[in-house]
PDB file of C-alpha atoms in Angstrom:
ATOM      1  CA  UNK F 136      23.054  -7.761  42.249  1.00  0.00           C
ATOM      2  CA  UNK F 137      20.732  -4.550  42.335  1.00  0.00           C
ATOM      3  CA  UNK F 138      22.734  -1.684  41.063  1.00  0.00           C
ATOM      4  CA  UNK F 139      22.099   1.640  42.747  1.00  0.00           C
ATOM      5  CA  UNK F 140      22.784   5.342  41.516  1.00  0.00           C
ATOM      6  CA  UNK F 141      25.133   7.490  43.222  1.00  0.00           C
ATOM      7  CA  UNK F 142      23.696   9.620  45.344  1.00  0.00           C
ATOM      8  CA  UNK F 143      23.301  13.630  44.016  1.00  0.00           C
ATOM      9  CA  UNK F 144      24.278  16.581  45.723  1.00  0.00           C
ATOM     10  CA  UNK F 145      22.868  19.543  44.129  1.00  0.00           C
ATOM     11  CA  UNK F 146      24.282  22.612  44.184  1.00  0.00           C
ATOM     12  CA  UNK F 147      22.696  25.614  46.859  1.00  0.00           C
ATOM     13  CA  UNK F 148      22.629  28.686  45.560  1.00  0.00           C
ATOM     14  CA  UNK F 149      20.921  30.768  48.729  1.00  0.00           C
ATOM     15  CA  UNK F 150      24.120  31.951  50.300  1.00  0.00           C
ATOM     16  CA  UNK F 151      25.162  33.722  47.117  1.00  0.00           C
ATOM     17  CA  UNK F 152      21.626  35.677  47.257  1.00  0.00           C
ATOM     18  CA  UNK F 153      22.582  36.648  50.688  1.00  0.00           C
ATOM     19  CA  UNK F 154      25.917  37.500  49.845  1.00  0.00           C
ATOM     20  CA  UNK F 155      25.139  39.599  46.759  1.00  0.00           C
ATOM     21  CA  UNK F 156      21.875  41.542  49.021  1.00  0.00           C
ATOM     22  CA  UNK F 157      24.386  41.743  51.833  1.00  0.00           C
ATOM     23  CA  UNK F 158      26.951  43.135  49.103  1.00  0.00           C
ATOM     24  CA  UNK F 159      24.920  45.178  47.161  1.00  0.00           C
ATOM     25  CA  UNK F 160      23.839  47.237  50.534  1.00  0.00           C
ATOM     26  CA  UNK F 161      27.586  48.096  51.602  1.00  0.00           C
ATOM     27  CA  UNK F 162      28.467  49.259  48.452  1.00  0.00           C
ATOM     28  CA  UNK F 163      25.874  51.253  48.303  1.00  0.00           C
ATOM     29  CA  UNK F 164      26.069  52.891  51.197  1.00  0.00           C
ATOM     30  CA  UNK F 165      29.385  53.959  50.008  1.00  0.00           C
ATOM     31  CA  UNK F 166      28.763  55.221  46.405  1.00  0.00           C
ATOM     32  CA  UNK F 167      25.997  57.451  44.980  1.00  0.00           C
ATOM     33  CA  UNK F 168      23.286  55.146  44.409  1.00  0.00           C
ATOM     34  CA  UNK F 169      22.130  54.387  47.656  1.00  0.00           C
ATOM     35  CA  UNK F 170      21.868  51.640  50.101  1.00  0.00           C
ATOM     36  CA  UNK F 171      17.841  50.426  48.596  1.00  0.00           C
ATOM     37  CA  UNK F 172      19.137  50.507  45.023  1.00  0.00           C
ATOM     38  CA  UNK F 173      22.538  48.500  46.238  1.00  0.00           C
ATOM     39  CA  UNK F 174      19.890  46.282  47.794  1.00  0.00           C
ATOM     40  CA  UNK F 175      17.648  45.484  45.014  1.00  0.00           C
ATOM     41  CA  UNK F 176      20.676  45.221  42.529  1.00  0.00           C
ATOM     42  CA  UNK F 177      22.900  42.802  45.077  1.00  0.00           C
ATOM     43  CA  UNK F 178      19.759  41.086  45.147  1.00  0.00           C
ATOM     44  CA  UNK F 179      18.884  40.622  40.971  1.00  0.00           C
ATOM     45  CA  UNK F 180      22.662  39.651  40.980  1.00  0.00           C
ATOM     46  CA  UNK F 181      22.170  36.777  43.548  1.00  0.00           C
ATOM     47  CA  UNK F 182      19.076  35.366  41.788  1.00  0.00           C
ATOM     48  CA  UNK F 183      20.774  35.835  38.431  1.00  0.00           C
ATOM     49  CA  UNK F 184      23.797  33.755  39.330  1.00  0.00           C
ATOM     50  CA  UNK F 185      22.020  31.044  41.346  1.00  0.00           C
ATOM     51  CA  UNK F 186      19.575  30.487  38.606  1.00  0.00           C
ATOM     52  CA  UNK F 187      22.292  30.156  36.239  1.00  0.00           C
ATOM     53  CA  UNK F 188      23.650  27.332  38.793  1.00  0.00           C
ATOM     54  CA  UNK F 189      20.737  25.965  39.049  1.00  0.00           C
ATOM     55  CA  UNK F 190      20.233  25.458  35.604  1.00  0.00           C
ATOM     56  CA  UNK F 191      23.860  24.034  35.140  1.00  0.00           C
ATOM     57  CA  UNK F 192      23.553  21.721  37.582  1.00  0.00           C
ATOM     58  CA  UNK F 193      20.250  20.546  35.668  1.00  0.00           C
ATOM     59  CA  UNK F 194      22.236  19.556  32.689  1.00  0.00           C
ATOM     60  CA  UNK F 195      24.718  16.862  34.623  1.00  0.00           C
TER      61      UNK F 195
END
């Protein structure tokens, strides 16, 4: 009997860019760094945190 592996579902990571980018706009508009710098700093956030899932989800 042929044994097979159970199938992987890796973890996404792309809605929590959009989410921090999305984020990091709307509080910006609202405080006194501005909507560009919200942007760019939702943005780093996003990538930050779905690399770091990315790279936990390498490890199982």
């Amino acid at each position: 009997m042929a044994r097979t592996t159970p199938p992987r579902y890796p973890l996404a990571g792309g809605a929590l860019i959009a989410i921090g980018s999305i984020l990091g706009t709307a509080i910006g508009l609202f405080t006194a760094i501005g909507p560009t710098r919200g942007f760019l700093i939702g943005l780093a956030a996003g990538v930050a945190i779905s690399c770091a899932m990315w790279l936990l989800d390498l490890r199982k």
